[in-house]
Every structure is written in C-alpha cells, then in structure tokens.
Short mmCIF file of C-alpha atoms (C1' of nucleotides) in Angstrom, two decimals:
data_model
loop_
_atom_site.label_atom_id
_atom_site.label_comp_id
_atom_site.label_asym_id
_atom_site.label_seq_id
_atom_site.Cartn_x
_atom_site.Cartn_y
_atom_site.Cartn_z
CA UNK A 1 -77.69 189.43 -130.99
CA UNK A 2 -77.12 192.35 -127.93
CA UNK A 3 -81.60 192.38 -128.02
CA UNK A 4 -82.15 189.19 -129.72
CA UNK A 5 -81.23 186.89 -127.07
CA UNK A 6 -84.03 185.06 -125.62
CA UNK A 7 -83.01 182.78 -122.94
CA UNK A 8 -79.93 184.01 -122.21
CA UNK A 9 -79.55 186.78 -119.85
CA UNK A 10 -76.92 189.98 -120.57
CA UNK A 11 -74.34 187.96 -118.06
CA UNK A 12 -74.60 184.39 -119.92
CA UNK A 13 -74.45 186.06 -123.31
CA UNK A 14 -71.47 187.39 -121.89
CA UNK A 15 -69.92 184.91 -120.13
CA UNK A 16 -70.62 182.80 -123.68
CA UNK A 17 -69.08 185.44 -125.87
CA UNK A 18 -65.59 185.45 -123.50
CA UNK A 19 -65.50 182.01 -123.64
CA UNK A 20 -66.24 181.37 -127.43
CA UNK A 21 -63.40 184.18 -127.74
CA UNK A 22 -61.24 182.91 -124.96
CA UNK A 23 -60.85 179.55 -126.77
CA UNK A 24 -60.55 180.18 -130.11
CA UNK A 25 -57.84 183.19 -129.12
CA UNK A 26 -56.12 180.10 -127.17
CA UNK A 27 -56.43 177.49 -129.92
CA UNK A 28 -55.20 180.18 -132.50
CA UNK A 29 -52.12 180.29 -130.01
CA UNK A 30 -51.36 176.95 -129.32
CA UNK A 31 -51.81 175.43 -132.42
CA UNK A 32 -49.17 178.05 -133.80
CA UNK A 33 -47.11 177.35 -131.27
CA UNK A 34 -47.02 173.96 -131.54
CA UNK A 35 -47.00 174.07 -135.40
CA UNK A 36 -44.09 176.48 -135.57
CA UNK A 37 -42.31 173.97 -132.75
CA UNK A 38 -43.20 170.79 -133.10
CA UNK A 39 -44.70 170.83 -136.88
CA UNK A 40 -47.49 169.15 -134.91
CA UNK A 41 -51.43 169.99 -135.21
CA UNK A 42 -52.93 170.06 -132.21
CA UNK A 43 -54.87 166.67 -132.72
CA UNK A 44 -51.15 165.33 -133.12
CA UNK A 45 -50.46 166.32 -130.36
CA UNK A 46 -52.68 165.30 -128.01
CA UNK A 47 -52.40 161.45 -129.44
CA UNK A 48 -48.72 161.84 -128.53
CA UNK A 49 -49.00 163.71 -125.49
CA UNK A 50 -51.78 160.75 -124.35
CA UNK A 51 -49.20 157.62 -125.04
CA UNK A 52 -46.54 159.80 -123.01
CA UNK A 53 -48.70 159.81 -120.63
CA UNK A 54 -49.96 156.43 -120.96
CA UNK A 55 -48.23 153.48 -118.36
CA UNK A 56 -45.83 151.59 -120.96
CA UNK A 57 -46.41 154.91 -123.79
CA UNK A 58 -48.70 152.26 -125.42
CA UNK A 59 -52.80 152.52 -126.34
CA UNK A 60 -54.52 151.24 -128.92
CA UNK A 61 -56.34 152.98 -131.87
CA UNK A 62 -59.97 152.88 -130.44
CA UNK A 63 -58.36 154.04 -126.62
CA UNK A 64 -56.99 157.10 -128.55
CA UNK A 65 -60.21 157.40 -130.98
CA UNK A 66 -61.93 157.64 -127.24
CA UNK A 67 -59.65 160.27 -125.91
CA UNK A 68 -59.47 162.22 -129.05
CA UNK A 69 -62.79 162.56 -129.76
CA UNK A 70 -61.93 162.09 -133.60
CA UNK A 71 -63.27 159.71 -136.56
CA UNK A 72 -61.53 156.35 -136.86
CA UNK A 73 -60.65 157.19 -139.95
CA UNK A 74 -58.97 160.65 -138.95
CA UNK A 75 -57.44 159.08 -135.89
CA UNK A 76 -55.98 156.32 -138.84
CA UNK A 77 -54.91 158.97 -140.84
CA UNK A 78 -52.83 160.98 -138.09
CA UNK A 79 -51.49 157.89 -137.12
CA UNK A 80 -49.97 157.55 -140.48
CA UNK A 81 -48.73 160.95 -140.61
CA UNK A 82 -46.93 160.42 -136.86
CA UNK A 83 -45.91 156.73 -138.14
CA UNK A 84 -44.43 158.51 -141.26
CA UNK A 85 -42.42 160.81 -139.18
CA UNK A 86 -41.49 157.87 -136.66
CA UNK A 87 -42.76 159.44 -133.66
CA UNK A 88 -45.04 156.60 -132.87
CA UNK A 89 -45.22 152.75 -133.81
CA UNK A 90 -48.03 150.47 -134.67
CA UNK A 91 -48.16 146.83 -134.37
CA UNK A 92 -50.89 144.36 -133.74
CA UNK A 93 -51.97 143.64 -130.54
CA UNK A 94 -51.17 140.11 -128.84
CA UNK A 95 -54.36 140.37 -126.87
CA UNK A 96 -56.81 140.73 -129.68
CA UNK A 97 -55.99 140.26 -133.29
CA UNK A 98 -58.15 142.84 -134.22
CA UNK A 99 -56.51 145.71 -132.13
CA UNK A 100 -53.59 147.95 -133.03
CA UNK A 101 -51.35 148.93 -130.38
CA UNK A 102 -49.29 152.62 -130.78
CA UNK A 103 -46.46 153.44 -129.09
CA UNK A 104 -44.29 156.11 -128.93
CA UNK A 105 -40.84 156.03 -130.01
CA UNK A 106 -38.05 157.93 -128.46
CA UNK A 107 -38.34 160.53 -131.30
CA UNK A 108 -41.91 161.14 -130.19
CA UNK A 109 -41.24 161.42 -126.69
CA UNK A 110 -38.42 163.46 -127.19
CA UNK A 111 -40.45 165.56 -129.51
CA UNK A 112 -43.05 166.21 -126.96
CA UNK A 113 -40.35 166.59 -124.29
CA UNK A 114 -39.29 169.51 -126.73
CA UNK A 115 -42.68 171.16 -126.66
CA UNK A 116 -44.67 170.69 -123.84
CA UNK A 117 -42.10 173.65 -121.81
CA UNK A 118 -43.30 176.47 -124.92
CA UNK A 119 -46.80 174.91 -124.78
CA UNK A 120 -47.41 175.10 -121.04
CA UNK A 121 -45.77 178.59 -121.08
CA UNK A 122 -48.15 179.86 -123.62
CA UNK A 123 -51.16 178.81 -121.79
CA UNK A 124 -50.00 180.03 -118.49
CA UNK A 125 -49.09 183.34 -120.24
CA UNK A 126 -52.26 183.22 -121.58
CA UNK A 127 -55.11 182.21 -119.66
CA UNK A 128 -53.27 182.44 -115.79
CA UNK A 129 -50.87 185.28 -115.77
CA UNK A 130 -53.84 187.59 -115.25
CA UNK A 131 -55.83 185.60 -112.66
CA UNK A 132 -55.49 185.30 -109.19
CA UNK A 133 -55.36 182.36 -106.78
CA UNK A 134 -59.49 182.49 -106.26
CA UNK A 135 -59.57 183.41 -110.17
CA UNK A 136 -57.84 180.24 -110.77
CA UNK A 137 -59.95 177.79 -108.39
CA UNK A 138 -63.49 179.30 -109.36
CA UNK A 139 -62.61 178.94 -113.32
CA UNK A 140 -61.60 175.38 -112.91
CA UNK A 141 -64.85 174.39 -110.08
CA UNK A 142 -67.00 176.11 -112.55
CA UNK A 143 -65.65 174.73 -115.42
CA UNK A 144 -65.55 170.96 -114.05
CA UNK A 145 -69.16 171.34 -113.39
CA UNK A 146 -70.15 172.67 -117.59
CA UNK A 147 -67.76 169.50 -118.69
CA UNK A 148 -69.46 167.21 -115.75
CA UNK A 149 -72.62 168.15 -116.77
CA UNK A 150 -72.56 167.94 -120.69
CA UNK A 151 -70.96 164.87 -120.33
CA UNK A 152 -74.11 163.26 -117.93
CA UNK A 153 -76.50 165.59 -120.19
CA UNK A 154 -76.14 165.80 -123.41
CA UNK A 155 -78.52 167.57 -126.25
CA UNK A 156 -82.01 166.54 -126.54
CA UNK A 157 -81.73 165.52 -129.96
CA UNK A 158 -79.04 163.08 -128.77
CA UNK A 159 -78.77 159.43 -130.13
CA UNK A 160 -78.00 157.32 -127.43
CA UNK A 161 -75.12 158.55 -126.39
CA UNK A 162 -72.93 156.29 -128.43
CA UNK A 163 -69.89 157.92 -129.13
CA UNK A 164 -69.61 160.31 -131.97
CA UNK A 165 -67.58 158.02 -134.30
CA UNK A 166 -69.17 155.05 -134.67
CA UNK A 167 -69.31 153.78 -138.50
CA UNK A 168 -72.00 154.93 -140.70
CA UNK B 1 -49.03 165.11 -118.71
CA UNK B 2 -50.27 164.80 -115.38
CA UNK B 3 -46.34 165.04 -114.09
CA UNK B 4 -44.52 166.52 -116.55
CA UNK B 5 -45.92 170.05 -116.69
CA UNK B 6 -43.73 172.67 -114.84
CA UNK B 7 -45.02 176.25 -114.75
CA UNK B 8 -48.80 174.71 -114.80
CA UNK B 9 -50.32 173.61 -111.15
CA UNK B 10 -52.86 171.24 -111.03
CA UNK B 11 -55.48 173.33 -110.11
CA UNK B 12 -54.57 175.51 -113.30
CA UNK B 13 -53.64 172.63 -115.31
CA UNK B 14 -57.03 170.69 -114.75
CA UNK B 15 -58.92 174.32 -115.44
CA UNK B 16 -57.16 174.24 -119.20
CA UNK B 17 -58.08 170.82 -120.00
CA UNK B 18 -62.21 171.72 -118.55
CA UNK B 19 -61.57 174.85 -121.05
CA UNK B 20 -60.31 173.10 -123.69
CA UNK B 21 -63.00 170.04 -123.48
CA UNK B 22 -65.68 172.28 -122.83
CA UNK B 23 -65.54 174.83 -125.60
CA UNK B 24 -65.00 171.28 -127.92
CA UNK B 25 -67.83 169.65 -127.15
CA UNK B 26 -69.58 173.10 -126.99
CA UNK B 27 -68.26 174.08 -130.39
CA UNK B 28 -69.23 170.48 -131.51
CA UNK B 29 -73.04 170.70 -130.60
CA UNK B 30 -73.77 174.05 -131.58
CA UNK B 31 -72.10 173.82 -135.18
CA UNK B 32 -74.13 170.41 -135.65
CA UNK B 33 -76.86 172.76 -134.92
CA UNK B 34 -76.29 175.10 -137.55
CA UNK B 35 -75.22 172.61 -139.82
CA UNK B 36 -79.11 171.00 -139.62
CA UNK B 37 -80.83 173.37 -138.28
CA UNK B 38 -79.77 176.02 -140.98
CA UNK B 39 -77.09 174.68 -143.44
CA UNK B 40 -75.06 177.12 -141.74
CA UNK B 41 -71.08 177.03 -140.42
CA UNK B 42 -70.51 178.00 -137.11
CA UNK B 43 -68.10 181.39 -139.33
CA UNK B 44 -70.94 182.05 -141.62
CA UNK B 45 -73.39 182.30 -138.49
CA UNK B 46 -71.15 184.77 -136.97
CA UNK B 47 -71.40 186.54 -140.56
CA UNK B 48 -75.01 187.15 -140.56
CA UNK B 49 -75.00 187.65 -136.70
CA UNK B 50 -73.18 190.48 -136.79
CA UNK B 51 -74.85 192.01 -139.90
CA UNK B 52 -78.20 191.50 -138.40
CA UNK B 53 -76.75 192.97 -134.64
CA UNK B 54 -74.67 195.92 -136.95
CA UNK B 55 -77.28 199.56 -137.27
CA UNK B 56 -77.77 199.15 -140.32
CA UNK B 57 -77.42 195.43 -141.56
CA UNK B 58 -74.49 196.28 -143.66
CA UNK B 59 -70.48 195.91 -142.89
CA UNK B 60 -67.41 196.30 -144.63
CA UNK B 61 -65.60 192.68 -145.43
CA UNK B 62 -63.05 194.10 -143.63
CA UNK B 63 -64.71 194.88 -140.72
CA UNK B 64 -66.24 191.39 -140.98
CA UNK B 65 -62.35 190.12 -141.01
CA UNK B 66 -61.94 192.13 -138.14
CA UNK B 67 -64.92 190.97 -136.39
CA UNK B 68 -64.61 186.79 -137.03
CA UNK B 69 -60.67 187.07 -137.37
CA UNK B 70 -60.26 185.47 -140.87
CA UNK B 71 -58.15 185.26 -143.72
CA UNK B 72 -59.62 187.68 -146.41
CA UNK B 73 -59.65 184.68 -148.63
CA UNK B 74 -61.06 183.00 -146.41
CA UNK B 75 -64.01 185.38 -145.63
CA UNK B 76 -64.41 186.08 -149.24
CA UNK B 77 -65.02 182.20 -150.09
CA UNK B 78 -68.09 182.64 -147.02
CA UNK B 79 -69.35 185.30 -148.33
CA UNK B 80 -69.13 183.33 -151.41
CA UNK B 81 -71.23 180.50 -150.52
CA UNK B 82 -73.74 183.26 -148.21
CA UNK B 83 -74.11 185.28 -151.41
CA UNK B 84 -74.85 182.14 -153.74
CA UNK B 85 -77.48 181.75 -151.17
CA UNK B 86 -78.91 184.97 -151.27
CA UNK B 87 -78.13 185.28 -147.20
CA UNK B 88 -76.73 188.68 -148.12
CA UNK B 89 -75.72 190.83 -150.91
CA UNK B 90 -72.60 192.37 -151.86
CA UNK B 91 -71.87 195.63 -153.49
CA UNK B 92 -69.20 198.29 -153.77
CA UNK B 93 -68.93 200.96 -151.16
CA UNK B 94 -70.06 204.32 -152.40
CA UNK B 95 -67.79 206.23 -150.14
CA UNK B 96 -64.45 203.87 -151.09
CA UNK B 97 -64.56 202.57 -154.32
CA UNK B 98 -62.47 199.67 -153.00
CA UNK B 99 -64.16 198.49 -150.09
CA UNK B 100 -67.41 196.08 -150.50
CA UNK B 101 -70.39 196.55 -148.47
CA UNK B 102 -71.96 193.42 -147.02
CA UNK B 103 -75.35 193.66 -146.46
CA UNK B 104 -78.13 191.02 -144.69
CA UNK B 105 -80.92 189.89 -146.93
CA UNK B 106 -84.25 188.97 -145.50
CA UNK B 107 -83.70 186.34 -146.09
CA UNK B 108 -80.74 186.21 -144.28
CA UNK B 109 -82.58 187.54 -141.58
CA UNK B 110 -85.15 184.83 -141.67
CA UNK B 111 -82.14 182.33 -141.42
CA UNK B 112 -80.64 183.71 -138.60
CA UNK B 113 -84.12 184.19 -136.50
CA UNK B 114 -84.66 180.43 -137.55
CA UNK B 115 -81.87 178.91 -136.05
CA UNK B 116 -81.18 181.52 -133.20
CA UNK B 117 -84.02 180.26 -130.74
CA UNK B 118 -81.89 176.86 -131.63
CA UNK B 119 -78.65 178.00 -130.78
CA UNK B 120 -79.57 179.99 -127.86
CA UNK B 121 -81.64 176.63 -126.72
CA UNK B 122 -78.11 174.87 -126.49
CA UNK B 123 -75.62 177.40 -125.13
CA UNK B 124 -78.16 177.69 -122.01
CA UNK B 125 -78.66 173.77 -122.41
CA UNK B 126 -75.05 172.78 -121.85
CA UNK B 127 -73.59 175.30 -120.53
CA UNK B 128 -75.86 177.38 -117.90
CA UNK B 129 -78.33 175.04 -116.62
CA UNK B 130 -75.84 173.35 -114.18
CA UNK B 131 -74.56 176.55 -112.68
CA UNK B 132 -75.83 178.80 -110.16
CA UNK B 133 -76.56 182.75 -110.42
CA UNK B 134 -73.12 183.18 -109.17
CA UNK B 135 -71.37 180.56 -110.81
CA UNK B 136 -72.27 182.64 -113.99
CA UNK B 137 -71.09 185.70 -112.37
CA UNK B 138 -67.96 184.15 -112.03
CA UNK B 139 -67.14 182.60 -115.24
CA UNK B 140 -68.37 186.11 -116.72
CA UNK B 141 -65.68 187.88 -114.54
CA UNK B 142 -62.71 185.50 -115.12
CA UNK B 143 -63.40 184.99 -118.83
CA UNK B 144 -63.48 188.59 -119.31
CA UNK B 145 -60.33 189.42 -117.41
CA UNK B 146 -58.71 186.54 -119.48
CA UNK B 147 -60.16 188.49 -122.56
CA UNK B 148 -58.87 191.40 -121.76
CA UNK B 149 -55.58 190.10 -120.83
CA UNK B 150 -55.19 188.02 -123.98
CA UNK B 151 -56.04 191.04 -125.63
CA UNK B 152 -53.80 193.22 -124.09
CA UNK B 153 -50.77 190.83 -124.15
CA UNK B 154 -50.48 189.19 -127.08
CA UNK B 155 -47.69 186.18 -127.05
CA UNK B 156 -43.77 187.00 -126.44
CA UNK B 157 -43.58 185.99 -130.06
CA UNK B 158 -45.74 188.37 -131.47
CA UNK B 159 -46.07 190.39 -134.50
CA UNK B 160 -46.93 194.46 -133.72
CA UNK B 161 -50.09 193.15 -132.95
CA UNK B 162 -50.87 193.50 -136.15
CA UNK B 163 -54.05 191.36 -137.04
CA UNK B 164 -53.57 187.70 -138.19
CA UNK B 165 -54.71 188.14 -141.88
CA UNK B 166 -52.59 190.74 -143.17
CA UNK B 167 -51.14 189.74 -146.58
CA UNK B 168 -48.04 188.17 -147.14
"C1'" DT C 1 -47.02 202.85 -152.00
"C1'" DA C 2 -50.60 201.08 -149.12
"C1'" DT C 3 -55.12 199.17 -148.80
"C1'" DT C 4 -59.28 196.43 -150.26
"C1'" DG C 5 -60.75 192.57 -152.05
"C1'" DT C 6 -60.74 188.50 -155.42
"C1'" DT C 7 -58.85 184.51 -157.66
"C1'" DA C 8 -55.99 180.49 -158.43
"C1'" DT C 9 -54.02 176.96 -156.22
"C1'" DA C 10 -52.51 173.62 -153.23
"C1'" DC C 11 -52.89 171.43 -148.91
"C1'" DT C 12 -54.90 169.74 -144.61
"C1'" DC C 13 -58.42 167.87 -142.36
"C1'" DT C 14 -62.68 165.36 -141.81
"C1'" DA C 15 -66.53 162.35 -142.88
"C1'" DT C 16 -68.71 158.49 -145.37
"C1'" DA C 17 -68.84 154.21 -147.14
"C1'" DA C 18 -66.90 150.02 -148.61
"C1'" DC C 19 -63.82 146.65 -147.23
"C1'" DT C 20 -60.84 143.12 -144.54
"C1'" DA C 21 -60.07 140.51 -140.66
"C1'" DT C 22 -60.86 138.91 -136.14
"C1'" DA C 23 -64.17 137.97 -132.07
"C1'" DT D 1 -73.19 139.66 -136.17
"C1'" DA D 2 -70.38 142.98 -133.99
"C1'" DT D 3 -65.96 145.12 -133.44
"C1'" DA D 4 -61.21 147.11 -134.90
"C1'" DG D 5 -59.05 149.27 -138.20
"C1'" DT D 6 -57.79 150.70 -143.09
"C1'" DT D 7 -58.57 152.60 -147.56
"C1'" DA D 8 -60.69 155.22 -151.22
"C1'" DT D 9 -62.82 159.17 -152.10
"C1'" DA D 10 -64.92 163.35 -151.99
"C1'" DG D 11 -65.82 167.78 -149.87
"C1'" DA D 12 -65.10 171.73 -146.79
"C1'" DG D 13 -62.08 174.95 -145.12
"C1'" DT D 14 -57.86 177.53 -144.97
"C1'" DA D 15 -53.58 179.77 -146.26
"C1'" DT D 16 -50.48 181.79 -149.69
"C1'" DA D 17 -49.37 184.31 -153.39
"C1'" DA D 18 -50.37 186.76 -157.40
"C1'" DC D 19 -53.40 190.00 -159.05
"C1'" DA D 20 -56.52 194.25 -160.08
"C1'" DA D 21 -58.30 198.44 -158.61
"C1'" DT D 22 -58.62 202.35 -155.78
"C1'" DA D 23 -56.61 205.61 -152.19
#
DNA sequence: TATTGTTATACTCTATAACTATA
DNA sequence: TATAGTTATAGAGTATAACAATA
C-alpha cells in the first residue's frame, strides 16, 4: 500500500501503521497478562474494573453494555462467566423491575486488586518507559482530540448514532 | 481506576484509555468496512495487502505469519477461506519443497483496489481530519518511538523473543 | 532434528433472533 | 409499544497438538 495510498499522505500512513501496530502489540500484551494473572479476558476485565470503580461497586447491565461497547447478549454472557466464578453478583433492581444490578463481590475486587499492579506495569513498560514528559502530554492531547472527534463524527454511512447494540 | 493506579499518572493514564478507545472504535469501523464493502476480515485484508505491496505478489505463509503475527493454523484457515475465493493461489515453493508460495490473484487485486479507496476514506475520516499538520507529526513520532521500543523490549516475562506462533 | 505447513479438534467469543417481563 | 435482559443457536476465529514432508 507504500504507492497505493490515495488520501493519506507518507506521515498519516505512518502514523496509522504505528498505531494499528502499537495497539494490537499492547492488546497481545495485556490480554496475556491478564489471562495468565487473572484468567480474565480483557472484556472481563474492564466490566470488573468499571464496578470497582463505580460509587457503591454496583451498575446495571445496560450501564456496563454502555461502557463496554459489547452486545447485550455478550455483556449477559460474561456476566455469567464472572457470576460463575463469584466475582460479581446480580440481582434485580428495586428501582425498575426490569433492570439488573451487578456488583462486585470481595473476590472480584480482590481479584482486580491482584491485577491491576502487573497490568499498569505492563502498559507503563510498554507504551511510557520510552517517552518523555512532552512525549507523554502530546500523545494523550492528540489522542483526546481522534476519540473527541469520532465520537461527535462518526462514519458517513452511520445510522443515527444509536448505539451499536441495539436488538435486531 | 481513576485512584487506584500507582506507577500510571493521569496524564499517562488518560493517554492509554484515548489509545485503547481509539484504536476500538477505529478497528470497529474499518473492519465493518471490509466486512461490506468486500466480505473481507480486517487479517485477510492485511493478507492481500501485503501480497499486492510485496515485488512480486507472492510470499511465503511464513513470511505472511511473520508479517500479520498469526498462528500458522490460524493463517492457514485465511488462506483457506482467500483461496476458496480465488483471492490468491497457493502452490509449493520451487526453491523449498516445504514452504508454500502465496500468490495474489487478479482478482485479488481487484478486491483489494475495491475496498482500498474505502478504507483509506475512513482512516483519514476518523482519524486525521481533526488534527493539524503537526498534530500528525506528532502522533507519527511518538507512535514510532513506542514501536520501536515495544519492539526492542519485549515484556520482563518474555520468551527469547522468539515469535508468538512457534509450535508447541 | 528442525522447519514448513496442514488437519483435527475443542473452545471462546460474538451476533442474531426469539422470548419474557416490566414500563 | 418500548425497554431490559436472557436464552438458544449458529458461525467465525483462534489455539493446541498431532501429523506429514522436506531440509
């Protein structure tokens, strides 16, 4: 694609090449890590790491279906598989009927507890421990302005921006 | 997370989660691109991308391994589903009787000047058209020092940087 | 023995659609 | 009718291990 990029000039290509490989070097990483840890996927845990960091630990399903970015039906069946292990509760909700409320137990936040130190090392190890100071602050300004703008703009074809798991 | 992650400042914490969320909902829109615009997976695109980029339009599975970073399995159930397509052709290598030679149909070719325009279209979509001449500068620069670094270093854990797919 | 690649297999994940129950 | 969530089901992708063939 060196020639056959129309549209994108030699430093976009570029910059979209490092960060395709950037990622997926990074994913590759943490999802090991946290696999070989945690026996967590990454999806797994991001819906714990979310209640942890949630007021009371507490969210429902369509809260963490938000966050997630994820299908109901995956979100339900991760849910299971953290319910299974006891790392999380579910319950309905007094508010609404309809509503599930999770909640992580002790197990889960001790299991996060466990590996958020190896998780946060591997991505400082990773992606900081090259970088300087400026490094640091223009990755993140630039990179808040891509996420701010997808977010406001997203691709022509798009339906109307209703989220991407919304029934059939 | 916002509290509990030592080793990580905020500044360097918030640039992970813009990485992370960024090359998602990249990854997301560009592989629903492929997957309409040419039946494609975002792997098998990087297949016939790099056949049609390579001299000759022909590679070596392994090199294709080497290339995408894939299981051998894995790359031989692609080039599975690519061949049943006629995207490319495979055939034994006349200089090692072991190796198989890869090679881009036209059609293949057609496919991937099809949907390039496409994917091109979205990469500068989402992720250039907010920044500035030197915000692209800069994400080009830090990306590739991360690259380099992540190449360079693989984690504490590591294997004699031995490739990921390597048999059992 | 080491390397290249395929196959068999089992498992995880994800999406779709049908369904229940509440609002 | 719309929303919240589950379940059934089917399909894609991936990893592992066993295997065959060549170096």
């Amino acid at each position: 694609m060196s020639e056959a990029a129309p549209g994108l000039r030699a430093e976009e290509l570029g910059a979209y090449f490092a960060l395709v490989e950037v990622s997926n070097l990074l994913q590759y990483a943490v999802d090991e890590h946290l696999r070989v840890d945690g026996a967590l996927s990454y999806v797994q845990f991001q819906v714990l790491a979310r209640l942890v960091d949630s007021p009371e630990g507490k969210l429902r399903m369509t809260d963490l279906a938000d966050g997630v970015v994820y299908s109901r039906s995956g979100l339900t069946y991760q849910a299971g598989l953290l319910d299974k292990r006891g790392l999380i509760t579910r319950s309905p909700s007094p508010d609404d009927e309809r509503s599930v409320i999770v909640a992580v137990t002790d197990a889960g936040r001790d299991l996060v507890a466990q590996v958020l130190p190896g998780h946060v090392d591997r991505v400082q190890h990773l992606l900081f421990e090259a970088l300087t100071a400026d490094d640091v602050a223009a990755l993140n300004s630039v990179l808040g302005k891509i996420r701010d703008h997808m977010r406001a703009a997203p691709p022509r074809s798009a339906k109307p921006r209703a989220r991407r798991n919304q029934a059939g």
